[in-house]
PDB file of N, CA and C in Angstrom:
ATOM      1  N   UNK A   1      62.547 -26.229-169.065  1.00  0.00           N
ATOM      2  CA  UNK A   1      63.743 -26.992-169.311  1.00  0.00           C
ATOM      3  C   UNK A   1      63.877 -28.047-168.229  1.00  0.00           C
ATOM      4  N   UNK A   2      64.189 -29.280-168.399  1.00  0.00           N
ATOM      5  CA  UNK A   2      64.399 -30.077-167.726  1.00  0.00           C
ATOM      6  C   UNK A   2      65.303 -31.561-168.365  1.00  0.00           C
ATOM      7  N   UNK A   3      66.275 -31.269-166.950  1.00  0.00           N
ATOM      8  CA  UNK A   3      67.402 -32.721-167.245  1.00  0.00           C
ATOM      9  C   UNK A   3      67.334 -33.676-168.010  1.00  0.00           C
ATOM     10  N   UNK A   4      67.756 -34.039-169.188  1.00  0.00           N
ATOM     11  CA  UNK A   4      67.837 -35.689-169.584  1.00  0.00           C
ATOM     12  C   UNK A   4      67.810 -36.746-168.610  1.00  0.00           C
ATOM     13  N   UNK A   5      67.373 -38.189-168.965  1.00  0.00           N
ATOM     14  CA  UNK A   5      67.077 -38.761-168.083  1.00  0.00           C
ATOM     15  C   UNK A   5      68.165 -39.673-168.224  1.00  0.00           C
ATOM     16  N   UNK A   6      68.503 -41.060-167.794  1.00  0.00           N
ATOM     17  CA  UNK A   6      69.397 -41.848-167.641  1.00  0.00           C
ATOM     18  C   UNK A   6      70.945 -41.840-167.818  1.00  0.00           C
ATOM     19  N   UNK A   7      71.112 -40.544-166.532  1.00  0.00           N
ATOM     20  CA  UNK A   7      72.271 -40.742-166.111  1.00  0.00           C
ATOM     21  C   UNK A   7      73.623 -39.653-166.858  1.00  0.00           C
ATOM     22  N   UNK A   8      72.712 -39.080-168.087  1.00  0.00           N
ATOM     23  CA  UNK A   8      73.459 -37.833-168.766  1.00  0.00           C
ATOM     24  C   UNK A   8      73.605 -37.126-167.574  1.00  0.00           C
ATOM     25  N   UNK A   9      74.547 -36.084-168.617  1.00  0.00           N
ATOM     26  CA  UNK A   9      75.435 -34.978-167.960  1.00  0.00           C
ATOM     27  C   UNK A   9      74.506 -34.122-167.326  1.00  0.00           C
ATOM     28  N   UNK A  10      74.609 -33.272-166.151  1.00  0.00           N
ATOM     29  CA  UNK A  10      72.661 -32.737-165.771  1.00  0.00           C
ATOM     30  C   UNK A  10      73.428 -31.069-166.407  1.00  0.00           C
ATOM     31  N   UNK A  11      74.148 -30.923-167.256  1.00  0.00           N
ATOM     32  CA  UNK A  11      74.187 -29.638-167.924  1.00  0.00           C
ATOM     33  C   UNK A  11      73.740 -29.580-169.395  1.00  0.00           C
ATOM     34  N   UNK A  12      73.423 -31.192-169.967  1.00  0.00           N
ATOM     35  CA  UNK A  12      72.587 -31.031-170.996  1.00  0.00           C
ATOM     36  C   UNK A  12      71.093 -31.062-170.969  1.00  0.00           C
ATOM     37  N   UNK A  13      70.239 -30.669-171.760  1.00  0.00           N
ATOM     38  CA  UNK A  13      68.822 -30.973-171.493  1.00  0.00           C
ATOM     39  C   UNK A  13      68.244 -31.814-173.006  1.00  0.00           C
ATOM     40  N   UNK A  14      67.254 -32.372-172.714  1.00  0.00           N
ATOM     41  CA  UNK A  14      66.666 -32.651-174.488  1.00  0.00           C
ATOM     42  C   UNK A  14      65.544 -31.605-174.487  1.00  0.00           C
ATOM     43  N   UNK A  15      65.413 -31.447-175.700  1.00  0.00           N
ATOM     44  CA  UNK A  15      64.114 -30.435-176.656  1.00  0.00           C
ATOM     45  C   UNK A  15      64.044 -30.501-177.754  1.00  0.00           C
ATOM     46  N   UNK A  16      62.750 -30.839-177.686  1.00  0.00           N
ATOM     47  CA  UNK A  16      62.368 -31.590-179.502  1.00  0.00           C
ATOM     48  C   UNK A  16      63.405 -32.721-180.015  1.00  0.00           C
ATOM     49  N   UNK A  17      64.063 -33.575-178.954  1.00  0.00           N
ATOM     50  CA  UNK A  17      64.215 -35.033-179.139  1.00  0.00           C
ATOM     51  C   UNK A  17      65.898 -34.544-179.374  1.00  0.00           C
ATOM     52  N   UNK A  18      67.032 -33.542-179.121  1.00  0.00           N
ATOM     53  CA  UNK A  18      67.484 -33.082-179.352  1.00  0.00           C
ATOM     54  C   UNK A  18      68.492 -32.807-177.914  1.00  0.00           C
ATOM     55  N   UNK A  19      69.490 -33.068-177.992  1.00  0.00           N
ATOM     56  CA  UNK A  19      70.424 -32.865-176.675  1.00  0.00           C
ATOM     57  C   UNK A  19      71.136 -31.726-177.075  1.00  0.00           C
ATOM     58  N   UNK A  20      70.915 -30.412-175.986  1.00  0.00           N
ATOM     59  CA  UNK A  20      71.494 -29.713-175.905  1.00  0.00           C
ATOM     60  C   UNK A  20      72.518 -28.940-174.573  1.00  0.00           C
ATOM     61  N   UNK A  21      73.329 -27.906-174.250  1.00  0.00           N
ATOM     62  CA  UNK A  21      74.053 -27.607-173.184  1.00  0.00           C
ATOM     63  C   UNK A  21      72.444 -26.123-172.988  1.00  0.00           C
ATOM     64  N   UNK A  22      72.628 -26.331-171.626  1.00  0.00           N
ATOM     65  CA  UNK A  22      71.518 -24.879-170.748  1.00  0.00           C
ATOM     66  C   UNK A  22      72.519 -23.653-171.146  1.00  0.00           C
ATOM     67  N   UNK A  23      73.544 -23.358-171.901  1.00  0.00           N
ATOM     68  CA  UNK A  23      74.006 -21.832-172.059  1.00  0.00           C
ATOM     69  C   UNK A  23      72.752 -21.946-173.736  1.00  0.00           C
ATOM     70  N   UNK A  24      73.167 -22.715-174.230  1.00  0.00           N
ATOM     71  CA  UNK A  24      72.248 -22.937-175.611  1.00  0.00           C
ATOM     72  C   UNK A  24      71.257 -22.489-175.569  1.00  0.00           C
ATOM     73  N   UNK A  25      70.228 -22.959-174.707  1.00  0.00           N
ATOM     74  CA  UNK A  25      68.658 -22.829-174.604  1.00  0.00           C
ATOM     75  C   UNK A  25      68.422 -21.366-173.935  1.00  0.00           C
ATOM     76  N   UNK A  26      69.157 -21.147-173.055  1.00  0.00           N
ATOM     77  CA  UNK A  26      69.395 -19.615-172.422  1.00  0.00           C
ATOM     78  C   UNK A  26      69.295 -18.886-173.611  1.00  0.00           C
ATOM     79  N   UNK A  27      70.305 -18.972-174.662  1.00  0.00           N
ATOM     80  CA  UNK A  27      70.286 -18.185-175.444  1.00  0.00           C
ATOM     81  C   UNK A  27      69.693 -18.272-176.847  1.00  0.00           C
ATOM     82  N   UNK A  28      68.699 -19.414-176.935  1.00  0.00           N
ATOM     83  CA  UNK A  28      68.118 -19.758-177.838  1.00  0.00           C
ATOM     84  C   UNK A  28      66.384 -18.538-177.291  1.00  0.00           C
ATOM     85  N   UNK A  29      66.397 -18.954-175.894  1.00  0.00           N
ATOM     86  CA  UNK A  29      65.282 -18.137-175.062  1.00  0.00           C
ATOM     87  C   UNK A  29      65.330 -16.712-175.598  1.00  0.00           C
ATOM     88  N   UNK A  30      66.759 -16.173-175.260  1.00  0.00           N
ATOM     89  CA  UNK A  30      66.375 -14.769-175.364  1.00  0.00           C
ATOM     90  C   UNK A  30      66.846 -14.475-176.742  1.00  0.00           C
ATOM     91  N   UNK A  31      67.336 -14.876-177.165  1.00  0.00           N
ATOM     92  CA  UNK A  31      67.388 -14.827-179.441  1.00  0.00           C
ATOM     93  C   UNK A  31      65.851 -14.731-179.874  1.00  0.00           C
ATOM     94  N   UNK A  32      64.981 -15.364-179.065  1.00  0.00           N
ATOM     95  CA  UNK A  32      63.572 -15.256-179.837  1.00  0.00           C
ATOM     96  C   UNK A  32      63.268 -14.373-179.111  1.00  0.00           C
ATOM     97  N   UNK A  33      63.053 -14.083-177.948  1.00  0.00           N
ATOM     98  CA  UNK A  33      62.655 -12.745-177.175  1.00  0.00           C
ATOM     99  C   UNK A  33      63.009 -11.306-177.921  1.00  0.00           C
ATOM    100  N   UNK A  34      64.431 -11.439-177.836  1.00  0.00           N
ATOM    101  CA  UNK A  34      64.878 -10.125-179.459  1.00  0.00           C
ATOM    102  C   UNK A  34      63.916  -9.987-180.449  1.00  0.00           C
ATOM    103  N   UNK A  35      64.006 -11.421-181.680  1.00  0.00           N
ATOM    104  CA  UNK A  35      63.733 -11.205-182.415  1.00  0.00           C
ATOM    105  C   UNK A  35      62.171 -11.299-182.354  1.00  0.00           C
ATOM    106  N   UNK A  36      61.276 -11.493-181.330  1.00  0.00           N
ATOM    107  CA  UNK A  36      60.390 -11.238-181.491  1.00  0.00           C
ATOM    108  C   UNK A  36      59.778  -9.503-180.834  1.00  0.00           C
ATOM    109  N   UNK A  37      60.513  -9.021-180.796  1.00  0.00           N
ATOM    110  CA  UNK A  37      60.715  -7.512-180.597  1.00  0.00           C
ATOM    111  C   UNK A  37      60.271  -6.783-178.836  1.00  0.00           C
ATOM    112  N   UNK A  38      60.600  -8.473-177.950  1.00  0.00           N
ATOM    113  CA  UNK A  38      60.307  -8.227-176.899  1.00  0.00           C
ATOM    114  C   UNK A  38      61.580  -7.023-176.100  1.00  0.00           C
ATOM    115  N   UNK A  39      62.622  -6.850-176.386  1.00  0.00           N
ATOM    116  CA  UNK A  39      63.385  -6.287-176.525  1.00  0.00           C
ATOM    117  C   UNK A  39      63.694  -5.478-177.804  1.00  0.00           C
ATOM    118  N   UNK A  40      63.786  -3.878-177.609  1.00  0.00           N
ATOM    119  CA  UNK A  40      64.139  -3.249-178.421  1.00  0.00           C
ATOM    120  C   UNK A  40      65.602  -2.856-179.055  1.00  0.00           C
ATOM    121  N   UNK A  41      65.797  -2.578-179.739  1.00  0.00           N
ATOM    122  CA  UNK A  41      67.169  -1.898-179.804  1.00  0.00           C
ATOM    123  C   UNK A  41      67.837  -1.325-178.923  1.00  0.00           C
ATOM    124  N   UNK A  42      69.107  -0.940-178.285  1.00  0.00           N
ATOM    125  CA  UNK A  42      69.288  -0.108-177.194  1.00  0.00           C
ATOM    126  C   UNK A  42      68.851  -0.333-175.964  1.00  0.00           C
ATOM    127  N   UNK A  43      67.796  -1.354-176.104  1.00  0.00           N
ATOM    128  CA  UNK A  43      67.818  -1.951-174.596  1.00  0.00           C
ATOM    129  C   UNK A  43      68.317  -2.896-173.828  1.00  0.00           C
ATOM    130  N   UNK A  44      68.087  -2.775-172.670  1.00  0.00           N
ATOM    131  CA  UNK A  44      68.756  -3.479-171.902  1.00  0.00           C
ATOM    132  C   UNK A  44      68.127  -4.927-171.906  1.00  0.00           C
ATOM    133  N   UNK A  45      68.959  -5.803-171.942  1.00  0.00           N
ATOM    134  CA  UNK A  45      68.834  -7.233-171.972  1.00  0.00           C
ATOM    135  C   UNK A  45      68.504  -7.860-170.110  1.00  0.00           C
ATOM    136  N   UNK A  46      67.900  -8.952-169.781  1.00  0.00           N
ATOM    137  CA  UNK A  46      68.367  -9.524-168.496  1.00  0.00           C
ATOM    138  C   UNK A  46      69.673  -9.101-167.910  1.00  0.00           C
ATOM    139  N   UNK A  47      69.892  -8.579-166.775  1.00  0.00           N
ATOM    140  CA  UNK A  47      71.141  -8.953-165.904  1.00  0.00           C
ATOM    141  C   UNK A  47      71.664 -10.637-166.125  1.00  0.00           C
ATOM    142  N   UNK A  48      73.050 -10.531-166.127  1.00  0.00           N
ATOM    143  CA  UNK A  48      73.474 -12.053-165.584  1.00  0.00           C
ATOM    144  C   UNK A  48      73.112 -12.651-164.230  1.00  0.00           C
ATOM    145  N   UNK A  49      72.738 -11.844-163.511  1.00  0.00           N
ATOM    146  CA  UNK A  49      71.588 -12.578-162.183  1.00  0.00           C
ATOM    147  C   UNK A  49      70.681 -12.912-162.065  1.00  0.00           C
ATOM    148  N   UNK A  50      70.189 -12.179-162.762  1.00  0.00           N
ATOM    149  CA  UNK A  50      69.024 -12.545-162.904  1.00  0.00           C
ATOM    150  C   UNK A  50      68.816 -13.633-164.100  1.00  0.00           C
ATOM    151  N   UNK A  51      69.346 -13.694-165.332  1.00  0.00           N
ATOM    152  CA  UNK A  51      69.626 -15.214-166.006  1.00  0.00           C
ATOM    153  C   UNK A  51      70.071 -16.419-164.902  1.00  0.00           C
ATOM    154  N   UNK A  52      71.195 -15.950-164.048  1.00  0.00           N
ATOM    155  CA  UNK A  52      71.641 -17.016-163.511  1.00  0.00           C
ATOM    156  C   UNK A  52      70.282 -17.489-162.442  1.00  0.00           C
ATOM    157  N   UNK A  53      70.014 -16.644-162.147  1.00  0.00           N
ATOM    158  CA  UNK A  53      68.759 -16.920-160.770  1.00  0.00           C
ATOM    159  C   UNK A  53      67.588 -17.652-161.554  1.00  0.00           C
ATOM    160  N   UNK A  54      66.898 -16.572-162.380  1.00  0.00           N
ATOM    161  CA  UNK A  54      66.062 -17.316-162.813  1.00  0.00           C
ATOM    162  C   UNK A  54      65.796 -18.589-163.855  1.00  0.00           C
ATOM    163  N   UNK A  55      66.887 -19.549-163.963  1.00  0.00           N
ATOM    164  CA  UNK A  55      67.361 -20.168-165.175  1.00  0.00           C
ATOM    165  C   UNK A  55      68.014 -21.235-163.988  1.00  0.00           C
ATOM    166  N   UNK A  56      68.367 -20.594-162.946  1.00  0.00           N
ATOM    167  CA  UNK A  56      69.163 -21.569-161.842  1.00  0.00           C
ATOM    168  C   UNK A  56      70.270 -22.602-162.143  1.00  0.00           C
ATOM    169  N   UNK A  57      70.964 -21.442-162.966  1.00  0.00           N
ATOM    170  CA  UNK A  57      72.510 -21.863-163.017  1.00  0.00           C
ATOM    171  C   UNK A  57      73.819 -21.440-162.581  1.00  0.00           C
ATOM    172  N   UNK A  58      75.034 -21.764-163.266  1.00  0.00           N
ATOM    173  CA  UNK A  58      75.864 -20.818-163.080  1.00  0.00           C
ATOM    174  C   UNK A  58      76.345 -20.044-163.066  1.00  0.00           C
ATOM    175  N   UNK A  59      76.920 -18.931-162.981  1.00  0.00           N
ATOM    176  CA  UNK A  59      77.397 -17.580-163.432  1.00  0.00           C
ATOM    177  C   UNK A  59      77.826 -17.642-164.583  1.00  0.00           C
ATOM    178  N   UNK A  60      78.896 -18.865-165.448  1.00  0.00           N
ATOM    179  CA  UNK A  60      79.452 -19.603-166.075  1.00  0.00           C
ATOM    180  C   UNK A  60      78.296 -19.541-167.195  1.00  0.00           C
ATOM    181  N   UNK A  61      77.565 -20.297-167.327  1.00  0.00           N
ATOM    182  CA  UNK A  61      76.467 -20.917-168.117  1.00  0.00           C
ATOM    183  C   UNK A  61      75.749 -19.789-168.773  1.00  0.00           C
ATOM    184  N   UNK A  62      75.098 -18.254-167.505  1.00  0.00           N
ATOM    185  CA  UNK A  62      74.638 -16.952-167.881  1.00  0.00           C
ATOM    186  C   UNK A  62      75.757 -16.694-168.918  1.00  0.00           C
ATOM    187  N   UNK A  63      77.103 -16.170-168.799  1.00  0.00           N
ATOM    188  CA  UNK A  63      77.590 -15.493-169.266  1.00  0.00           C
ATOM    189  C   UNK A  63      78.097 -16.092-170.774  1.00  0.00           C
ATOM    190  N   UNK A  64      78.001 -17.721-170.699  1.00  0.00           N
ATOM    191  CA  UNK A  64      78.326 -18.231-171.937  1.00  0.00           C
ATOM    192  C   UNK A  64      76.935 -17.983-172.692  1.00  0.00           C
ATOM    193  N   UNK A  65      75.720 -17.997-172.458  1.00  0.00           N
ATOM    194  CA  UNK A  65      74.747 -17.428-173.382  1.00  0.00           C
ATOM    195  C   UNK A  65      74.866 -16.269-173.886  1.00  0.00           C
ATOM    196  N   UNK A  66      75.001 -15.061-173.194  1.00  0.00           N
ATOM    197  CA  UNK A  66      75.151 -13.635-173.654  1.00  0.00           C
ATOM    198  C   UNK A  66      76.133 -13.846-174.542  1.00  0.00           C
ATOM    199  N   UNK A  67      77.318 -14.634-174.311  1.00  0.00           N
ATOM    200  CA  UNK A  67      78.380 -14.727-175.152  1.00  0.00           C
ATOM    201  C   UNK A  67      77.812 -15.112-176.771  1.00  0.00           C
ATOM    202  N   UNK A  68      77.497 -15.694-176.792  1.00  0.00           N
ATOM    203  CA  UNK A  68      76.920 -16.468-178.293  1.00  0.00           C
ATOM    204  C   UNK A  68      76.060 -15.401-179.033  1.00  0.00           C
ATOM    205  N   UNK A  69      75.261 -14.626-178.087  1.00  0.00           N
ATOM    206  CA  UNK A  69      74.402 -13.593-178.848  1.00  0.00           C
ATOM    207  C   UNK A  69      74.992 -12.408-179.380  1.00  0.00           C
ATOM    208  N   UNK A  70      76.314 -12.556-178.104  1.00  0.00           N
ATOM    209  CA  UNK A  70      77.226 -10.819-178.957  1.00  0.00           C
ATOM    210  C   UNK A  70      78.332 -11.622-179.827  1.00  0.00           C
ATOM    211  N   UNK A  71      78.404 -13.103-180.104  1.00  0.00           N
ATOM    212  CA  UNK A  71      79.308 -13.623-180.928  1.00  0.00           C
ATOM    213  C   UNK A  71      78.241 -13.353-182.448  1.00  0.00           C
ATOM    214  N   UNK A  72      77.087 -13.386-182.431  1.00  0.00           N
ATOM    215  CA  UNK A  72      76.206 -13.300-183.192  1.00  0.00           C
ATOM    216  C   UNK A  72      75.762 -11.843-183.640  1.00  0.00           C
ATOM    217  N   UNK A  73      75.663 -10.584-183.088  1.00  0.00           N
ATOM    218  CA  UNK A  73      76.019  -9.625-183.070  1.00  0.00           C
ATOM    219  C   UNK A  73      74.644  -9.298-182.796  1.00  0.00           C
ATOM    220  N   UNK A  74      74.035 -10.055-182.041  1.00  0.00           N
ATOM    221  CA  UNK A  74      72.897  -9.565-181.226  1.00  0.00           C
ATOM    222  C   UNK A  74      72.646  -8.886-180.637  1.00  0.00           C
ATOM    223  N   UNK A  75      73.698  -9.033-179.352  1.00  0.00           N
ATOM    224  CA  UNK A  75      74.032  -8.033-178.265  1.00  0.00           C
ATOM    225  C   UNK A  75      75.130  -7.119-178.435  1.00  0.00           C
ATOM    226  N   UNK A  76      75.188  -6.160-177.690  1.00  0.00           N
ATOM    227  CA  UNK A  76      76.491  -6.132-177.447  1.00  0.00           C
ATOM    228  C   UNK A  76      76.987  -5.389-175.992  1.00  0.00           C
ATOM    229  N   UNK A  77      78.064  -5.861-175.378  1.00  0.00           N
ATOM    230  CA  UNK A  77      78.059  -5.921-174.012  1.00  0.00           C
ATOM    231  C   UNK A  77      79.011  -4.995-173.676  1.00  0.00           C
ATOM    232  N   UNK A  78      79.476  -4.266-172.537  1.00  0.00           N
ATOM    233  CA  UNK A  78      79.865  -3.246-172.460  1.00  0.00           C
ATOM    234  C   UNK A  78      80.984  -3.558-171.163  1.00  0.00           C
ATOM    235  N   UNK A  79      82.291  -4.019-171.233  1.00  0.00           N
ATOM    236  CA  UNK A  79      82.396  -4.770-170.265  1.00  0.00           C
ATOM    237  C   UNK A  79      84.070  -3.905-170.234  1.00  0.00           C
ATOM    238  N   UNK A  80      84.346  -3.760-168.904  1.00  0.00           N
ATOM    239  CA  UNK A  80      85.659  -3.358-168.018  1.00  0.00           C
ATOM    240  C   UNK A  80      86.435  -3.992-167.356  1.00  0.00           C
ATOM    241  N   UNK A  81      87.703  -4.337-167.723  1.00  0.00           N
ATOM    242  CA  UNK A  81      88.972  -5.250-167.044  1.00  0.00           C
ATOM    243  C   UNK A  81      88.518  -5.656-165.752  1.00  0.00           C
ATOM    244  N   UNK A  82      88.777  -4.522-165.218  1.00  0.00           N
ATOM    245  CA  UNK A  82      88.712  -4.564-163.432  1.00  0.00           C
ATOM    246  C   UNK A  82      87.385  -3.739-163.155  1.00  0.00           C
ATOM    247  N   UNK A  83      86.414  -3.679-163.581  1.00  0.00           N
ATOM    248  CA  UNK A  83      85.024  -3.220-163.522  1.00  0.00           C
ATOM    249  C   UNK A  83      83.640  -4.240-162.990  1.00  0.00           C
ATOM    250  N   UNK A  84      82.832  -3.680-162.753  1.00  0.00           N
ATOM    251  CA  UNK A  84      81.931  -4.795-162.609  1.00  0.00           C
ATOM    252  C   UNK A  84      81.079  -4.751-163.650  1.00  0.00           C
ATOM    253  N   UNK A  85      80.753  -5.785-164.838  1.00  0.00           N
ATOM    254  CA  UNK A  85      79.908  -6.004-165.910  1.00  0.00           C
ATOM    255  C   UNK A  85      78.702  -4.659-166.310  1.00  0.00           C
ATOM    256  N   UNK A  86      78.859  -4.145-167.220  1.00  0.00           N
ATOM    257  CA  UNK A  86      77.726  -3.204-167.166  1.00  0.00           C
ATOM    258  C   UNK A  86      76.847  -3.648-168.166  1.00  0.00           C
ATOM    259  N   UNK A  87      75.729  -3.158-168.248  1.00  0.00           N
ATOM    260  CA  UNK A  87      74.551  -3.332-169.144  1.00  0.00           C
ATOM    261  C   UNK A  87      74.596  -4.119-170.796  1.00  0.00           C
ATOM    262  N   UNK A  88      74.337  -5.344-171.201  1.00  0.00           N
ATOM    263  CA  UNK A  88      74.068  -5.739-172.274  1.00  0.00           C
ATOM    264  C   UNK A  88      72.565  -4.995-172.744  1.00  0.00           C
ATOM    265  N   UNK A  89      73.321  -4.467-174.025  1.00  0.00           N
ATOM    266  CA  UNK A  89      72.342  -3.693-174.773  1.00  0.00           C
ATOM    267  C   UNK A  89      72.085  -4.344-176.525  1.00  0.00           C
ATOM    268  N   UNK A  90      71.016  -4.202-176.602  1.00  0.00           N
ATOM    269  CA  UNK A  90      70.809  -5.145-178.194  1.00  0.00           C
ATOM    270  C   UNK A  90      71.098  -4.384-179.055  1.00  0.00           C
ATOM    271  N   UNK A  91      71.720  -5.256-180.223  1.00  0.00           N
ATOM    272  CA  UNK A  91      72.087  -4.300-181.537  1.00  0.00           C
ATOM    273  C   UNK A  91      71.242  -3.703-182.427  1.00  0.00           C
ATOM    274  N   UNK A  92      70.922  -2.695-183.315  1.00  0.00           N
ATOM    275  CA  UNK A  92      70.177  -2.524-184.380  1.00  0.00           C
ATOM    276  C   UNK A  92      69.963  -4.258-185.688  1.00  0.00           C
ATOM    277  N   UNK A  93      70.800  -4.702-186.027  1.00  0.00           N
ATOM    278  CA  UNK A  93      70.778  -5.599-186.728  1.00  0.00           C
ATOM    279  C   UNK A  93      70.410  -6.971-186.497  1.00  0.00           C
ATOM    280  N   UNK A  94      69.637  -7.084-186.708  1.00  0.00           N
ATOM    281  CA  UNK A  94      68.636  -8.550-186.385  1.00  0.00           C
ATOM    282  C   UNK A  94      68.605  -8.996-187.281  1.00  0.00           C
ATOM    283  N   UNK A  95      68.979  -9.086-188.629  1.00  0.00           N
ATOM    284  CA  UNK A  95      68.969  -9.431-189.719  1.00  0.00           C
ATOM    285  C   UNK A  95      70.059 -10.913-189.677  1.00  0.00           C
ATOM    286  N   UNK A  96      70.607 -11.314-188.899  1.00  0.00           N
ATOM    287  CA  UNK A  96      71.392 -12.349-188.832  1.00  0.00           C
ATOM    288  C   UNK A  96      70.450 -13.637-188.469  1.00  0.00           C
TER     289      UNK A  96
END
């Protein structure tokens, strides 16, 4: 992934001639990782640190990707008010 050039926003990128936001491609990344059965059911997905680290963004940006995949019912995330984030685990249904 890498920045558009002249002067765009540096949170969009182009791919395949195509301007998109880095939560997108994050989660365009690991949507094919799923569905290509690199991840199983019941398993555990990336940490958000490790998205954020290795993707070298924001905490913001990680968590809006995961978001889209459990809006999609890809994932689904296991999360506590006043807790610290626990394990995104993938759904049985890939059929979406």
């Amino acid at each position: 992934m890498t920045p558009t050039s002249g002067g765009s926003l540096p949170h969009l990128v182009a791919r395949g001639g195509r301007r998109r936001c880095l939560y997108q491609l994050i989660a365009d990344d690991l949507r094919e990782q799923i569905r290509s059965g690199q991840f199983k059911p019941g398993e555990q997905i990336p940490s958000m640190r490790f998205l954020r680290d290795y993707h070298q963004v924001a905490d913001m940006t990680a968590r809006s990707a995961v978001r889209v995949l459990e809006e999609e019912g890809l994932v689904h995330t296991n999360r506590i008010e006043t807790a610290p984030a626990q394990p995104d685990y993938i759904r049985h249904g890939l059929d979406r």
